[in-house]
PDB file of C-alpha atoms in Angstrom:
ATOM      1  CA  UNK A   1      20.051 -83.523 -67.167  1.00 52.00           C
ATOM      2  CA  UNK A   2      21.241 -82.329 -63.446  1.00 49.00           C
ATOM      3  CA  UNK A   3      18.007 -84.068 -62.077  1.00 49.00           C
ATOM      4  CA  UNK A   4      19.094 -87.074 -63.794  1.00 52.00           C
ATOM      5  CA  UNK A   5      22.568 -87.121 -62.721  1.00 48.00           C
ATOM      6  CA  UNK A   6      21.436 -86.518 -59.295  1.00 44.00           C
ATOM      7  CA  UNK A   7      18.717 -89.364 -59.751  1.00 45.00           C
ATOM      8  CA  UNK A   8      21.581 -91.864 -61.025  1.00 45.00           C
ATOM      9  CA  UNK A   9      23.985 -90.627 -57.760  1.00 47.00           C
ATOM     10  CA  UNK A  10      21.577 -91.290 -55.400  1.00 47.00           C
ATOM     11  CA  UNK A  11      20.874 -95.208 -56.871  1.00 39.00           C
ATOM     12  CA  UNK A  12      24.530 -95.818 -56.755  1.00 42.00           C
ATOM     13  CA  UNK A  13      25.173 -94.684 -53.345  1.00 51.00           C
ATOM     14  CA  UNK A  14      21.982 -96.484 -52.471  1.00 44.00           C
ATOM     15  CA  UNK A  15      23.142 -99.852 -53.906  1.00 43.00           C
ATOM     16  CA  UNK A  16      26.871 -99.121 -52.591  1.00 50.00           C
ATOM     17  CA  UNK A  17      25.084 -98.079 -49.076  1.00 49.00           C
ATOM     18  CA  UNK A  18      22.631-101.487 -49.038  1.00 42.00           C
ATOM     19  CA  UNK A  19      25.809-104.095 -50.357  1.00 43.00           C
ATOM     20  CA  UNK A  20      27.929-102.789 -48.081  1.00 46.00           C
ATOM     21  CA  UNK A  21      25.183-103.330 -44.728  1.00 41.00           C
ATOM     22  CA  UNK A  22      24.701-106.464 -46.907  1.00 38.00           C
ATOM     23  CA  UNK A  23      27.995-107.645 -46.060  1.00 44.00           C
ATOM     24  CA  UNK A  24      27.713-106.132 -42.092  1.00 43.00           C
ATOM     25  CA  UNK A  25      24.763-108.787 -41.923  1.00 38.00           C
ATOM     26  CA  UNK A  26      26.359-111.588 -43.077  1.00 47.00           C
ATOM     27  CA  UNK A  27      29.536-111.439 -41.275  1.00 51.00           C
ATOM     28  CA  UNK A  28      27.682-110.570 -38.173  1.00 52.00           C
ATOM     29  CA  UNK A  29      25.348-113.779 -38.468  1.00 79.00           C
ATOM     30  CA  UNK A  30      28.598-115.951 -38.746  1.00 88.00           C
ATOM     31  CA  UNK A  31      29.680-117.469 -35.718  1.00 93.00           C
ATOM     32  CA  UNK A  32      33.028-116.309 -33.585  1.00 94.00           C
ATOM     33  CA  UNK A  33      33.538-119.687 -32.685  1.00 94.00           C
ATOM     34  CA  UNK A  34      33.163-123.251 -34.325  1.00 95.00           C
ATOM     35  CA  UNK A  35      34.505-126.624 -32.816  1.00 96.00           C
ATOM     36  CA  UNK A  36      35.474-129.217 -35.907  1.00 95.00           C
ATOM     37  CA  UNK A  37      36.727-132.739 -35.553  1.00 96.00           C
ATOM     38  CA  UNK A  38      39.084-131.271 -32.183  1.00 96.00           C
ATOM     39  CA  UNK A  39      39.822-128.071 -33.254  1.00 97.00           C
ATOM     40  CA  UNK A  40      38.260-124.908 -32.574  1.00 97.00           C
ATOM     41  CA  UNK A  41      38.230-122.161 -35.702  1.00 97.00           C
ATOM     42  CA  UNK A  42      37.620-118.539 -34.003  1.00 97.00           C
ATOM     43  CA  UNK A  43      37.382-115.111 -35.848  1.00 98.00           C
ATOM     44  CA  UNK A  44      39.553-113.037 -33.468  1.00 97.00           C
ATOM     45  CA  UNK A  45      42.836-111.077 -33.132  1.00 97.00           C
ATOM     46  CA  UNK A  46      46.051-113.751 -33.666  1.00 98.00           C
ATOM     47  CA  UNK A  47      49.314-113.925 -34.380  1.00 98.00           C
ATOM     48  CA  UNK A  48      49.986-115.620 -37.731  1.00 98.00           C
ATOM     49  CA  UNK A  49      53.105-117.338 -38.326  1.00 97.00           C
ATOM     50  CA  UNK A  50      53.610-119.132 -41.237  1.00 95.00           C
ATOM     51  CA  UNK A  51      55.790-117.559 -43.285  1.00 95.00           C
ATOM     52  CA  UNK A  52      58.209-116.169 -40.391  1.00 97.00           C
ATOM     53  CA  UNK A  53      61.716-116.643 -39.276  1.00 96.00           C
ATOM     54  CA  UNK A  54      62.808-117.503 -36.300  1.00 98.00           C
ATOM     55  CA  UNK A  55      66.079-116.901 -34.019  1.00 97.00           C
ATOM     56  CA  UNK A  56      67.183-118.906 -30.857  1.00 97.00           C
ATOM     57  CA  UNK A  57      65.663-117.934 -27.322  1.00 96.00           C
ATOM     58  CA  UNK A  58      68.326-116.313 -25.354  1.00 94.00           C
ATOM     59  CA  UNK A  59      66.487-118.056 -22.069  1.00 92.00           C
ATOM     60  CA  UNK A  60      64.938-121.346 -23.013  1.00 96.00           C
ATOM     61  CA  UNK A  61      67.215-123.577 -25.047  1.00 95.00           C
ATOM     62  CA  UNK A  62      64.051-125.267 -26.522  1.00 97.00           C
ATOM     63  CA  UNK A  63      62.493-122.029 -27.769  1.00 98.00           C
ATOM     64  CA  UNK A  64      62.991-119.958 -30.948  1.00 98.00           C
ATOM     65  CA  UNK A  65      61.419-116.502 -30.999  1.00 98.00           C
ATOM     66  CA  UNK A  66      59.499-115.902 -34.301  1.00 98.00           C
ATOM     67  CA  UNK A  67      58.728-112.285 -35.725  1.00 97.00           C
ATOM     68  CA  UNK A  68      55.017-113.129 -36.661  1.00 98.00           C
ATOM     69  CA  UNK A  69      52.372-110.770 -38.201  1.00 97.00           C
ATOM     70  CA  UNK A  70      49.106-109.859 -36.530  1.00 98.00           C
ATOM     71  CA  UNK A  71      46.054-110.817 -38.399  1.00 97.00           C
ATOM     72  CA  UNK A  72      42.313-110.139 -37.566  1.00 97.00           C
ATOM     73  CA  UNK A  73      39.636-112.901 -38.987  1.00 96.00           C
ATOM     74  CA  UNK A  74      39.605-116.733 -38.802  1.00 97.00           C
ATOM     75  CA  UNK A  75      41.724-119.117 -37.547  1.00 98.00           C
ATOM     76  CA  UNK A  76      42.419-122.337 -36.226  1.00 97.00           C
ATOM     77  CA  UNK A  77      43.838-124.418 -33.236  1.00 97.00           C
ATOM     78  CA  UNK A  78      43.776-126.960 -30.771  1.00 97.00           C
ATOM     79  CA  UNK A  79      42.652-124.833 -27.602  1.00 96.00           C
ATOM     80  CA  UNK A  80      39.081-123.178 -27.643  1.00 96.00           C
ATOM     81  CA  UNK A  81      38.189-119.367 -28.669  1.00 97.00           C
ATOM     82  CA  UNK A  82      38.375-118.265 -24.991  1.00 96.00           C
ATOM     83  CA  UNK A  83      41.680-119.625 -24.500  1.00 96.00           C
ATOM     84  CA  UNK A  84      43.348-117.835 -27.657  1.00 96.00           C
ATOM     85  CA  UNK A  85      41.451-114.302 -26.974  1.00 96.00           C
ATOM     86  CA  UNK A  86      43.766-111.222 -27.194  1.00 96.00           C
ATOM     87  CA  UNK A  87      44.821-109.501 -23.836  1.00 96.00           C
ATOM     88  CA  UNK A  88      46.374-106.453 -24.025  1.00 94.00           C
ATOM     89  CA  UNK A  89      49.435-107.004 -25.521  1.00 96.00           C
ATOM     90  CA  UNK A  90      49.152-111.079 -25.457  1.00 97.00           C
ATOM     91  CA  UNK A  91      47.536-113.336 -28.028  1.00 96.00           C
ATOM     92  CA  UNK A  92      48.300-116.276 -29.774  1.00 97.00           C
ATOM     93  CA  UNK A  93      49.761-117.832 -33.004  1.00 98.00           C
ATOM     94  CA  UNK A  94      47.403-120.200 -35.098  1.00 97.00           C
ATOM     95  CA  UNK A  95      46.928-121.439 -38.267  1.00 97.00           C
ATOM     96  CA  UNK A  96      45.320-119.979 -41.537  1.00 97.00           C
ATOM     97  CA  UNK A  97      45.561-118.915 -45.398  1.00 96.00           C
ATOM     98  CA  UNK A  98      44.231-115.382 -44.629  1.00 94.00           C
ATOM     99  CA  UNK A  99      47.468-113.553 -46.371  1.00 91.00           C
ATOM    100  CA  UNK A 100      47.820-116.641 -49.187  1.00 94.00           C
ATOM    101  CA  UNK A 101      48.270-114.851 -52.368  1.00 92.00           C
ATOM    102  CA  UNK A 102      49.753-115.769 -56.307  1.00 91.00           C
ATOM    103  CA  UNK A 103      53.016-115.369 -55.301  1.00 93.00           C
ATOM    104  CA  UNK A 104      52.942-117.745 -52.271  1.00 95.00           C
ATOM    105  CA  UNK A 105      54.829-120.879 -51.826  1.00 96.00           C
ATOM    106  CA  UNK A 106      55.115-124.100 -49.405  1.00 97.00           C
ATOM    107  CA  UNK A 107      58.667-124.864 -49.402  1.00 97.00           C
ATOM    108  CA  UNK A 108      59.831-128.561 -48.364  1.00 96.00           C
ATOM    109  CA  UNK A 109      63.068-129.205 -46.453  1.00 96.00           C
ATOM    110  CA  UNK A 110      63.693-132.677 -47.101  1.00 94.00           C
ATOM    111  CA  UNK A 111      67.461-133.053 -45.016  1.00 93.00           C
ATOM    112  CA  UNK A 112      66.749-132.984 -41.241  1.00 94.00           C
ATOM    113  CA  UNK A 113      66.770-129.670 -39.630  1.00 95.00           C
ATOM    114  CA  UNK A 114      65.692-127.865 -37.264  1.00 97.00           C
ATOM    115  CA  UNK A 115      62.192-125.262 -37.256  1.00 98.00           C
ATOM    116  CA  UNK A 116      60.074-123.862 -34.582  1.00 98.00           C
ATOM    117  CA  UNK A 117      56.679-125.123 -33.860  1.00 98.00           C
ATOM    118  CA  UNK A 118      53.794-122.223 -33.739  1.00 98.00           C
ATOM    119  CA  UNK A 119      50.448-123.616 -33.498  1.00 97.00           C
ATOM    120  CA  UNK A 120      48.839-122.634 -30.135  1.00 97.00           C
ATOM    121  CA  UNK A 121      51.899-120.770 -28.831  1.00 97.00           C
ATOM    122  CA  UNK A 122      51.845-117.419 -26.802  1.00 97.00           C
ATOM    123  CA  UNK A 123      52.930-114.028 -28.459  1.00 98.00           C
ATOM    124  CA  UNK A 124      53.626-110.340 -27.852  1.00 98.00           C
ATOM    125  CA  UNK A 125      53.090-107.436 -29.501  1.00 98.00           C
ATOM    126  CA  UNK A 126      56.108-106.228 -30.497  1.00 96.00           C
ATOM    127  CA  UNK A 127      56.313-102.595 -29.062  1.00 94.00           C
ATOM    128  CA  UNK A 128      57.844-101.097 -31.939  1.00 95.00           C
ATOM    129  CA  UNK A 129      56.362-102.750 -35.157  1.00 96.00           C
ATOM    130  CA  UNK A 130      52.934-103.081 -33.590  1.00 95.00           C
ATOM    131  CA  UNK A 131      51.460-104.974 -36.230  1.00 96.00           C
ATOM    132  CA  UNK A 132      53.655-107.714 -35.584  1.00 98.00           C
ATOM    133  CA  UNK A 133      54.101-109.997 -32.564  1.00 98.00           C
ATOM    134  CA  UNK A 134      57.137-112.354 -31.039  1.00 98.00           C
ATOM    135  CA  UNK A 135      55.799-116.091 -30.361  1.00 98.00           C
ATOM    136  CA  UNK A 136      57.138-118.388 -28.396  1.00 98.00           C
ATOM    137  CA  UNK A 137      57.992-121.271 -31.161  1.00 98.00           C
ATOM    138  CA  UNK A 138      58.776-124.926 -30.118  1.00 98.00           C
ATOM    139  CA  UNK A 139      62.087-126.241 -31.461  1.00 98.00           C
ATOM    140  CA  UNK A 140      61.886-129.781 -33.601  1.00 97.00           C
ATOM    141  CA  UNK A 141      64.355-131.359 -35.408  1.00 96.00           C
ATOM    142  CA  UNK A 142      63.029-133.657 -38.328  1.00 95.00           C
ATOM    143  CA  UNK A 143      63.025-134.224 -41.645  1.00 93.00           C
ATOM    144  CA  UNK A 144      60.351-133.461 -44.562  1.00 95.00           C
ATOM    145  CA  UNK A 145      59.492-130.184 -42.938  1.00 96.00           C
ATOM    146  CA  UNK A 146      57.029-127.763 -44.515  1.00 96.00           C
ATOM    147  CA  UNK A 147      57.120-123.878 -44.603  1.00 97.00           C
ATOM    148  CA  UNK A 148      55.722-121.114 -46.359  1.00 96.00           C
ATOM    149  CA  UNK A 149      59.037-118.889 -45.265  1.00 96.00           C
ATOM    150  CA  UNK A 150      62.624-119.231 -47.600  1.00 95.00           C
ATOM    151  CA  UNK A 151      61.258-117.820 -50.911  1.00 95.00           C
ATOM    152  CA  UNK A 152      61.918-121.491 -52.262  1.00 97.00           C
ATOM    153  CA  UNK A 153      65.580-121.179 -51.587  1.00 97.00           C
ATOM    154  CA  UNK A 154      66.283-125.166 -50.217  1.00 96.00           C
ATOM    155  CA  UNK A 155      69.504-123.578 -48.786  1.00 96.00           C
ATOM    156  CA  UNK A 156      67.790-121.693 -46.136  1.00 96.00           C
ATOM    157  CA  UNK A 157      66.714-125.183 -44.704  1.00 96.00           C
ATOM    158  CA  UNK A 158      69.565-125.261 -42.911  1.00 94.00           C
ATOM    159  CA  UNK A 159      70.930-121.555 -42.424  1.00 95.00           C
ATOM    160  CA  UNK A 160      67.446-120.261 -40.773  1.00 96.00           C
ATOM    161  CA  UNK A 161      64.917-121.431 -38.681  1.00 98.00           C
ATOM    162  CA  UNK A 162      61.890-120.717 -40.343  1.00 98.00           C
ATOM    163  CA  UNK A 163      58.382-121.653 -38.920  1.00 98.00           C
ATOM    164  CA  UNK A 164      57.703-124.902 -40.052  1.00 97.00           C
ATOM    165  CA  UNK A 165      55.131-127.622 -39.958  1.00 96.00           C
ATOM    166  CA  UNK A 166      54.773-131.518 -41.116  1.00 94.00           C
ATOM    167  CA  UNK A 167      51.990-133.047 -43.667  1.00 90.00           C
ATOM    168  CA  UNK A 168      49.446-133.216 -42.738  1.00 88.00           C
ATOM    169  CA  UNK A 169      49.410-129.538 -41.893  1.00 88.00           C
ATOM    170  CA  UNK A 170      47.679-129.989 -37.929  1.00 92.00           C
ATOM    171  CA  UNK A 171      44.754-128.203 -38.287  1.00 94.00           C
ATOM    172  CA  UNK A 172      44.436-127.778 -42.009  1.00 95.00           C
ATOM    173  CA  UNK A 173      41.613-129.864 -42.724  1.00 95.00           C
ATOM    174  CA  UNK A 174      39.293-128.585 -40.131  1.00 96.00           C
ATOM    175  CA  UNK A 175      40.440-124.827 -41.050  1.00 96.00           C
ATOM    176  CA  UNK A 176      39.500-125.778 -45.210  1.00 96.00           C
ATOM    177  CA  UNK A 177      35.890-127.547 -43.919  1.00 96.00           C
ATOM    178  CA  UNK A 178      35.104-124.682 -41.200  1.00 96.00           C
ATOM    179  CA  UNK A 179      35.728-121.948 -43.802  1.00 96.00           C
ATOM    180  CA  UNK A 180      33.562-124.291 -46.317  1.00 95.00           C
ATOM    181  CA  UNK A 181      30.525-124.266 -44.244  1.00 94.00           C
ATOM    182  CA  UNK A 182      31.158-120.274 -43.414  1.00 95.00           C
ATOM    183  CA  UNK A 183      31.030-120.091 -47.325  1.00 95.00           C
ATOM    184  CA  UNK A 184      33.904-118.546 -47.507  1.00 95.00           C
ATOM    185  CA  UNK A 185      36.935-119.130 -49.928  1.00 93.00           C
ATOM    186  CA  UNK A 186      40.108-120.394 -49.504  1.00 93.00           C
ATOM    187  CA  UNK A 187      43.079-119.941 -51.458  1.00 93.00           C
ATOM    188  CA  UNK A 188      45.606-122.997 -50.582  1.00 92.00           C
ATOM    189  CA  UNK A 189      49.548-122.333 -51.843  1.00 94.00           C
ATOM    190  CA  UNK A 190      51.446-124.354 -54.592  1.00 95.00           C
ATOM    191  CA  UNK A 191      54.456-126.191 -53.789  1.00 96.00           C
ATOM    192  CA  UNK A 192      57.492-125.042 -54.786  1.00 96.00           C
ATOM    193  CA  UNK A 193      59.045-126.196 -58.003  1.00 92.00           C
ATOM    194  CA  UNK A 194      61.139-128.791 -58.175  1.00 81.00           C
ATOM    195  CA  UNK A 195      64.503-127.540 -58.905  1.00 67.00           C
ATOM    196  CA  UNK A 196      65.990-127.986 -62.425  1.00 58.00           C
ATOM    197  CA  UNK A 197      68.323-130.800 -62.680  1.00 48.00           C
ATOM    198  CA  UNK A 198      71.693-130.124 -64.014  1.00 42.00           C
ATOM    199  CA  UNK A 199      72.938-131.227 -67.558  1.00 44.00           C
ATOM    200  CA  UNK A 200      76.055-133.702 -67.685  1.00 44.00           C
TER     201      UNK A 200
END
């Protein structure tokens, strides 16, 4: 019965031992880099913004600073893999699903406000919280804005700045194809629900 039990321990850890170099082989055969229809998709280092608030630069009046979290995997934006690389404590905020879970939810901001912009902007690491960064976000002002920030509270439209994007979401459809022909899922949000109409 030992031998047996040893026998049976040793094919598990085998078959644990030969999915996991399984998986080492097939990430390392994808490609860092992939250029689709003008954007480039890059597994690397980035700053990933889509969910985070925002506060008012305190030297450029056309800046909000957004608290962003650091991700590690694929990505997408309009300037090429080299260009977005990490250095040191500097990398940049692009697009992806990578933390889209059950609970996650595009929010729309129909009255004109104003978000920050964070495709292709620079970041820190923050020195504190080092698994978060501070971008350098673009101020707009429109409406029919798009965000996956406010918990589906409409009010916070107008009482944060949240980053935000427009539909189409730049980038979106070459992120969904490049992760298609990487074979790899992706998870896109639901919208929020509507909200409930009151009864006269």
């Amino acid at each position: 019965r030992a031998a047996r039990g040893v026998a049976a321990a040793t094919v598990v850890s085998m078959i644990a031992s030969a999915t996991a170099a399984a998986r080492t082989v097939q990430r390392a055969v994808r490609p860092e880099a992939i250029k689709i229809d003008g954007a480039w998709l890059c597994d690397q280092r980035y700053a990933l913004c889509t969910s985070a608030k925002c506060v008012p630069s305190e030297h450029d009046p056309k800046v909000s600073v957004c608290r962003c979290k650091i991700a590690r995997g694929y990505s997408v934006g309009f300037k090429n893999c080299h260009a977005r690389a990490p250095r040191g404590k500097r990398l940049h905020s692009n697009f992806s699903l990578q933390d889209v879970d059950a609970k996650t939810r595009v929010m729309t901001c129909s009255a004109k406000g104003l978000w920050a912009q964070c495709l292709d902007v620079e970041c820190h690491v923050d020195p504190d919280h080092p698994r978060h960064a501070h971008c350098q976000c673009v101020n707009m002002k429109t409406d029919d804005f798009l965000t996956f920030g406010g918990n589906c509270d409409t009010a916070t439209c107008s009482t944060a700045i949240w980053s935000a994007t427009t539909k189409p979401f730049p980038g979106g459809a070459q992120y969904k194809k490049g992760l298609k022909l990487l074979g790899l899922p992706v998870t896109v949000p639901k919208a929020c629900p509507s909200p409930k109409k009151r009864a006269r």
